[in-house]
mmCIF file of C-alpha atoms in Angstrom:
data_model
loop_
_atom_site.group_PDB
_atom_site.id
_atom_site.type_symbol
_atom_site.label_atom_id
_atom_site.label_comp_id
_atom_site.label_asym_id
_atom_site.label_seq_id
_atom_site.Cartn_x
_atom_site.Cartn_y
_atom_site.Cartn_z
ATOM 1 C CA MET A 1 0.010 -0.003 0.014
ATOM 2 C CA GLN A 2 1.214 3.515 -0.799
ATOM 3 C CA ASN A 3 3.008 5.423 1.944
ATOM 4 C CA ALA A 4 0.389 7.432 3.865
ATOM 5 C CA ASP A 5 2.252 10.745 3.649
ATOM 6 C CA ALA A 6 2.733 10.403 -0.097
ATOM 7 C CA GLN A 7 -0.912 9.388 -0.476
ATOM 8 C CA TYR A 8 -1.992 12.416 1.582
ATOM 9 C CA GLN A 9 -0.049 14.742 -0.670
ATOM 10 C CA SER A 10 -1.154 13.182 -3.977
ATOM 11 C CA PRO A 11 -3.242 15.329 -6.332
ATOM 12 C CA GLN A 12 -6.274 13.052 -6.031
ATOM 13 C CA VAL A 13 -6.282 13.085 -2.245
ATOM 14 C CA ARG A 14 -5.509 16.807 -2.177
ATOM 15 C CA GLN A 15 -8.740 17.366 -4.174
ATOM 16 C CA LEU A 16 -10.682 15.237 -1.697
ATOM 17 C CA ARG A 17 -9.243 17.235 1.190
ATOM 18 C CA GLU A 18 -10.258 20.431 -0.545
ATOM 19 C CA ASP A 19 -13.771 19.148 -1.167
ATOM 20 C CA LEU A 20 -14.199 17.815 2.372
ATOM 21 C CA ALA A 21 -13.019 21.134 3.850
ATOM 22 C CA LEU A 22 -15.389 22.972 1.599
ATOM 23 C CA ALA A 23 -18.326 20.810 2.676
ATOM 24 C CA LEU A 24 -17.516 21.559 6.299
ATOM 25 C CA ARG A 25 -17.294 25.322 5.700
ATOM 26 C CA ALA A 26 -20.555 25.164 3.718
ATOM 27 C CA ALA A 27 -22.262 23.334 6.578
ATOM 28 C CA ALA A 28 -21.155 26.058 8.966
ATOM 29 C CA HIS A 29 -22.370 28.687 6.502
ATOM 30 C CA HIS A 30 -25.770 26.996 6.307
ATOM 31 C CA GLY A 31 -26.127 26.612 10.061
ATOM 32 C CA LEU A 32 -25.732 22.854 10.106
ATOM 33 C CA SER A 33 -22.741 22.735 12.493
ATOM 34 C CA GLU A 34 -22.701 22.509 16.273
ATOM 35 C CA GLY A 35 -19.744 23.921 18.231
ATOM 36 C CA VAL A 36 -16.665 21.928 17.215
ATOM 37 C CA CYS A 37 -18.574 18.638 17.273
ATOM 38 C CA ASN A 38 -19.731 16.221 14.562
ATOM 39 C CA HIS A 39 -17.794 14.854 11.607
ATOM 40 C CA PHE A 40 -17.589 14.523 7.792
ATOM 41 C CA SER A 41 -15.458 11.805 6.236
ATOM 42 C CA VAL A 42 -14.523 10.334 2.848
ATOM 43 C CA ALA A 43 -12.847 7.029 2.115
ATOM 44 C CA LEU A 44 -9.770 7.080 -0.082
ATOM 45 C CA PRO A 45 -10.346 5.669 -3.539
ATOM 46 C CA GLY A 46 -9.069 2.124 -3.948
ATOM 47 C CA THR A 47 -8.791 1.454 -0.223
ATOM 48 C CA VAL A 48 -11.091 -0.176 2.336
ATOM 49 C CA ASP A 49 -9.290 0.967 5.454
ATOM 50 C CA ARG A 50 -8.246 4.587 5.068
ATOM 51 C CA TYR A 51 -10.362 7.740 5.152
ATOM 52 C CA LEU A 52 -10.153 11.494 5.525
ATOM 53 C CA ILE A 53 -11.985 13.248 8.380
ATOM 54 C CA ASN A 54 -12.142 16.652 10.029
ATOM 55 C CA PRO A 55 -9.897 17.212 13.055
ATOM 56 C CA ARG A 56 -10.881 17.638 16.693
ATOM 57 C CA GLY A 57 -11.255 21.110 18.051
ATOM 58 C CA LEU A 58 -11.618 23.215 14.899
ATOM 59 C CA HIS A 59 -14.859 25.027 14.073
ATOM 60 C CA TRP A 60 -16.069 23.934 10.677
ATOM 61 C CA SER A 61 -15.901 27.479 9.327
ATOM 62 C CA GLU A 62 -12.142 27.508 9.783
ATOM 63 C CA VAL A 63 -11.259 24.103 8.343
ATOM 64 C CA ARG A 64 -8.889 24.158 5.371
ATOM 65 C CA PRO A 65 -7.486 21.258 3.300
ATOM 66 C CA ASP A 66 -4.330 20.950 5.372
ATOM 67 C CA ASP A 67 -6.405 20.560 8.528
ATOM 68 C CA ILE A 68 -8.031 17.373 7.250
ATOM 69 C CA VAL A 69 -6.676 14.194 8.876
ATOM 70 C CA LEU A 70 -6.007 10.787 7.259
ATOM 71 C CA ILE A 71 -6.818 7.862 9.569
ATOM 72 C CA ASP A 72 -7.353 4.134 9.353
ATOM 73 C CA LEU A 73 -10.342 2.047 10.534
ATOM 74 C CA HIS A 74 -8.734 1.722 13.960
ATOM 75 C CA GLY A 75 -8.575 5.506 14.396
ATOM 76 C CA GLU A 76 -4.791 5.749 14.009
ATOM 77 C CA VAL A 77 -3.705 9.111 12.499
ATOM 78 C CA LEU A 78 -1.667 8.271 9.392
ATOM 79 C CA ALA A 79 -1.129 11.802 8.101
ATOM 80 C CA GLY A 80 -2.118 15.287 9.203
ATOM 81 C CA ARG A 81 -1.329 17.601 12.067
ATOM 82 C CA HIS A 82 -4.392 17.229 14.304
ATOM 83 C CA ARG A 83 -6.113 14.770 16.585
ATOM 84 C CA VAL A 84 -9.486 13.129 15.876
ATOM 85 C CA GLU A 85 -12.458 13.067 18.224
ATOM 86 C CA PRO A 86 -13.202 9.548 19.602
ATOM 87 C CA THR A 87 -16.860 9.171 18.568
ATOM 88 C CA ALA A 88 -15.830 9.991 15.014
ATOM 89 C CA LEU A 89 -13.620 6.940 14.900
ATOM 90 C CA PHE A 90 -16.367 4.542 15.991
ATOM 91 C CA ILE A 91 -19.288 5.934 13.960
ATOM 92 C CA HIS A 92 -17.481 6.710 10.700
ATOM 93 C CA GLY A 93 -15.218 3.667 10.664
ATOM 94 C CA ALA A 94 -18.219 1.391 11.153
ATOM 95 C CA VAL A 95 -20.383 3.069 8.529
ATOM 96 C CA HIS A 96 -17.591 3.054 5.914
ATOM 97 C CA ARG A 97 -16.744 -0.561 6.654
ATOM 98 C CA LEU A 98 -20.202 -2.085 6.944
ATOM 99 C CA THR A 99 -22.101 -0.098 4.295
ATOM 100 C CA GLY A 100 -19.431 0.608 1.718
ATOM 101 C CA HIS A 101 -20.470 4.246 1.443
ATOM 102 C CA ALA A 102 -17.552 6.466 0.288
ATOM 103 C CA VAL A 103 -18.787 9.628 2.009
ATOM 104 C CA VAL A 104 -20.280 9.778 5.512
ATOM 105 C CA LEU A 105 -21.635 13.100 6.893
ATOM 106 C CA HIS A 106 -22.842 13.151 10.504
ATOM 107 C CA CYS A 107 -24.284 16.206 12.202
ATOM 108 C CA HIS A 108 -26.856 17.497 14.668
ATOM 109 C CA MET A 109 -28.507 19.995 12.325
ATOM 110 C CA PRO A 110 -31.439 21.645 14.046
ATOM 111 C CA TYR A 111 -34.604 20.658 12.185
ATOM 112 C CA ALA A 112 -33.592 17.125 11.288
ATOM 113 C CA THR A 113 -32.503 16.546 14.899
ATOM 114 C CA ALA A 114 -35.775 17.969 16.121
ATOM 115 C CA LEU A 115 -37.627 15.257 14.180
ATOM 116 C CA THR A 116 -35.475 12.557 15.856
ATOM 117 C CA LEU A 117 -37.063 13.692 19.136
ATOM 118 C CA THR A 118 -40.590 12.925 17.947
ATOM 119 C CA ALA A 119 -42.421 9.613 18.112
ATOM 120 C CA ASP A 120 -41.988 9.181 14.350
ATOM 121 C CA ARG A 121 -38.228 9.740 14.725
ATOM 122 C CA ALA A 122 -37.774 10.919 11.129
ATOM 123 C CA LEU A 123 -38.851 12.993 8.147
ATOM 124 C CA ASP A 124 -42.049 12.049 6.343
ATOM 125 C CA PRO A 125 -40.913 11.602 2.704
ATOM 126 C CA THR A 126 -44.468 12.001 1.364
ATOM 127 C CA LEU A 127 -44.816 15.719 2.334
ATOM 128 C CA SER A 128 -42.732 18.390 0.581
ATOM 129 C CA GLN A 129 -41.117 17.965 -2.808
ATOM 130 C CA ASN A 130 -37.760 18.248 -1.068
ATOM 131 C CA ALA A 131 -38.739 15.391 1.251
ATOM 132 C CA MET A 132 -39.814 13.144 -1.597
ATOM 133 C CA ARG A 133 -36.253 12.780 -2.856
ATOM 134 C CA TYR A 134 -35.595 10.627 0.254
ATOM 135 C CA MET A 135 -38.387 8.136 -0.338
ATOM 136 C CA GLY A 136 -37.035 4.642 0.195
ATOM 137 C CA ARG A 137 -33.671 5.958 1.325
ATOM 138 C CA ILE A 138 -34.260 6.579 5.060
ATOM 139 C CA ALA A 139 -33.179 4.281 7.886
ATOM 140 C CA ILE A 140 -34.310 4.889 11.449
ATOM 141 C CA ASP A 141 -32.253 4.011 14.499
ATOM 142 C CA ALA A 142 -35.137 4.191 16.974
ATOM 143 C CA GLN A 143 -33.091 3.427 20.109
ATOM 144 C CA TYR A 144 -30.788 6.047 21.613
ATOM 145 C CA ASN A 145 -27.976 4.252 23.424
ATOM 146 C CA GLY A 146 -25.682 7.002 24.723
ATOM 147 C CA LEU A 147 -22.437 8.333 23.217
ATOM 148 C CA ALA A 148 -20.806 6.186 20.550
ATOM 149 C CA LEU A 149 -17.577 5.449 22.409
ATOM 150 C CA ASP A 150 -16.908 1.879 21.334
ATOM 151 C CA ASP A 151 -16.922 -0.331 18.249
ATOM 152 C CA ALA A 152 -20.148 -2.082 19.254
ATOM 153 C CA GLU A 153 -22.171 1.171 19.301
ATOM 154 C CA GLY A 154 -20.654 2.369 16.062
ATOM 155 C CA GLU A 155 -21.518 -0.915 14.417
ATOM 156 C CA ARG A 156 -25.046 -0.891 15.859
ATOM 157 C CA ILE A 157 -25.629 2.510 14.260
ATOM 158 C CA ALA A 158 -24.057 1.434 10.973
ATOM 159 C CA ARG A 159 -26.233 -1.663 10.738
ATOM 160 C CA THR A 160 -29.347 0.514 10.620
ATOM 161 C CA MET A 161 -28.154 1.638 7.192
ATOM 162 C CA ALA A 162 -28.149 -1.862 5.722
ATOM 163 C CA ALA A 163 -30.052 -2.697 2.500
ATOM 164 C CA GLY A 164 -28.769 0.318 0.632
ATOM 165 C CA LYS A 165 -30.064 3.067 2.879
ATOM 166 C CA ASP A 166 -28.011 6.262 2.721
ATOM 167 C CA VAL A 167 -29.831 8.535 5.196
ATOM 168 C CA ALA A 168 -30.179 7.633 8.858
ATOM 169 C CA PHE A 169 -32.178 9.401 11.561
ATOM 170 C CA LEU A 170 -30.616 8.575 14.930
ATOM 171 C CA ALA A 171 -33.108 8.761 17.806
ATOM 172 C CA ASN A 172 -32.529 11.671 20.196
ATOM 173 C CA HIS A 173 -29.259 12.351 18.447
ATOM 174 C CA GLY A 174 -28.895 13.590 14.834
ATOM 175 C CA VAL A 175 -28.540 12.313 11.286
ATOM 176 C CA ILE A 176 -26.121 10.553 8.960
ATOM 177 C CA VAL A 177 -26.127 11.219 5.240
ATOM 178 C CA ALA A 178 -23.936 9.046 3.026
ATOM 179 C CA GLY A 179 -23.133 9.004 -0.680
ATOM 180 C CA GLY A 180 -20.768 8.266 -3.448
ATOM 181 C CA THR A 181 -19.267 11.765 -3.758
ATOM 182 C CA ILE A 182 -18.837 14.671 -1.404
ATOM 183 C CA ALA A 183 -20.868 16.956 -3.698
ATOM 184 C CA HIS A 184 -23.848 14.594 -3.852
ATOM 185 C CA ALA A 185 -23.807 13.819 -0.123
ATOM 186 C CA TYR A 186 -23.605 17.460 0.833
ATOM 187 C CA ASP A 187 -26.479 18.298 -1.517
ATOM 188 C CA ASP A 188 -28.563 15.595 0.187
ATOM 189 C CA LEU A 189 -27.592 16.887 3.628
ATOM 190 C CA TYR A 190 -28.571 20.448 2.755
ATOM 191 C CA TYR A 191 -31.950 19.521 1.227
ATOM 192 C CA LEU A 192 -32.662 17.098 4.072
ATOM 193 C CA GLU A 193 -32.487 19.952 6.541
ATOM 194 C CA ARG A 194 -34.646 22.088 4.273
ATOM 195 C CA ALA A 195 -37.268 19.292 4.077
ATOM 196 C CA CYS A 196 -37.189 18.904 7.837
ATOM 197 C CA LEU A 197 -37.562 22.657 8.283
ATOM 198 C CA HIS A 198 -40.659 22.697 6.066
ATOM 199 C CA GLN A 199 -42.184 19.785 7.956
ATOM 200 C CA VAL A 200 -41.584 21.355 11.389
ATOM 201 C CA ILE A 201 -43.115 24.630 10.203
ATOM 202 C CA ALA A 202 -46.117 22.832 8.734
ATOM 203 C CA GLN A 203 -46.639 20.832 11.916
ATOM 204 C CA SER A 204 -46.387 23.996 13.969
ATOM 205 C CA THR A 205 -49.453 25.439 12.281
ATOM 206 C CA GLY A 206 -51.596 22.793 13.934
ATOM 207 C CA ARG A 207 -53.377 22.217 10.607
ATOM 208 C CA PRO A 208 -53.744 18.720 9.119
ATOM 209 C CA LEU A 209 -50.873 17.718 6.847
ATOM 210 C CA ALA A 210 -51.415 16.787 3.222
ATOM 211 C CA PRO A 211 -49.064 13.997 2.107
ATOM 212 C CA VAL A 212 -48.924 12.738 -1.471
ATOM 213 C CA ASP A 213 -49.335 9.118 -2.515
ATOM 214 C CA PRO A 214 -46.208 7.052 -1.661
ATOM 215 C CA ALA A 215 -45.936 5.910 -5.272
ATOM 216 C CA LEU A 216 -45.726 9.527 -6.486
ATOM 217 C CA ALA A 217 -43.105 10.279 -3.788
ATOM 218 C CA ALA A 218 -41.056 7.284 -5.049
ATOM 219 C CA ARG A 219 -41.283 8.577 -8.632
ATOM 220 C CA VAL A 220 -40.049 12.003 -7.538
ATOM 221 C CA ALA A 221 -37.178 10.297 -5.688
ATOM 222 C CA ALA A 222 -36.200 8.379 -8.841
ATOM 223 C CA GLN A 223 -36.310 11.594 -10.873
ATOM 224 C CA VAL A 224 -33.946 13.375 -8.458
ATOM 225 C CA GLN A 225 -31.561 10.433 -8.237
ATOM 226 C CA GLY A 226 -31.590 10.013 -12.023
ATOM 227 C CA GLU A 227 -29.967 13.369 -12.718
ATOM 228 C CA ARG A 228 -27.494 14.776 -10.216
ATOM 229 C CA GLU A 229 -25.956 17.599 -12.257
ATOM 230 C CA GLN A 230 -27.798 20.075 -10.017
ATOM 231 C CA SER A 231 -25.898 18.664 -7.037
ATOM 232 C CA ASP A 232 -22.532 19.186 -8.730
ATOM 233 C CA LEU A 233 -23.482 22.720 -9.814
ATOM 234 C CA PHE A 234 -24.556 23.556 -6.253
ATOM 235 C CA PHE A 235 -21.208 22.378 -4.898
ATOM 236 C CA GLU A 236 -19.282 24.359 -7.509
ATOM 237 C CA ALA A 237 -21.324 27.429 -6.572
ATOM 238 C CA LEU A 238 -20.316 26.899 -2.922
ATOM 239 C CA ARG A 239 -16.714 26.652 -4.062
ATOM 240 C CA ARG A 240 -17.003 30.124 -5.576
ATOM 241 C CA LEU A 241 -18.856 31.546 -2.539
ATOM 242 C CA LEU A 242 -16.649 30.027 0.151
ATOM 243 C CA PRO A 243 -13.087 29.937 -1.251
#
C-alpha cells in the first residue's frame, strides 16, 4: 500500500481534502454545524481501510485542506497535524466498513435533529417535494444508546443503514447522510435539513398535513436520483462563494 504521507499529498487526495473542507465550511455557513462537534469523512479511492476526516477542536468554518486528517479504521492518525475526536472513529469507521459508502456526513442539524425527538423519529418523505427525494432511502435508529464510544455502538448505528439506505435518523441524536461523492452527499444533507424545516413549520401550524401518494413520492425520488448535475453545480457554486 502507498505510503500514507505520499498518499495524503497526492493530487487526487488533495482534491478530496479540498472538497471535504469545503463541505464543512458550507455546513457552517448553512447553520448545520454545532460547536466543534460532529464529523464529515470520505474514504480514499481504492482502499477499504483509510479515510479522511475533520480534526478535533476546529470550528467547521475555519477548516482548510491541510487541517483534514487521514486515519485508518482503527482511528490511528496516518497523516495530518491534528487529533481526531473519539466518537468520530467509531461511527465513521463502522459506517464506511459495513455499508461501503464512500462519504459519511454526520451532524446534529437543528430541524432534522428535532424530528429525531418525535415519536416518528424521522422525516415524512411524502410531504414536501424536497422530502420526496428521500423516499425509500431513510433508515431509522429508533433506540438512543448513549455516546458512541466503542466499536459495538458504532456498528449498531451502521447496521441501521443496511439494505442500501443512505440517510439515517438517529433517535434523540442527529442524522447521517452518506453517498458516493462529497458533492452529492452534501447536496442531500442540505436539502434534508430544508425538508425537515418545512415539515416542522407545517406541523407548527396545527393544521392537518397533506401527504402525497407514496408511489408519487417514489417517482419523484427516482427523478432526483436520475440526474445529479444540479448537485454538482450547487457544490461548485459553494466553491465560488466560500473559497
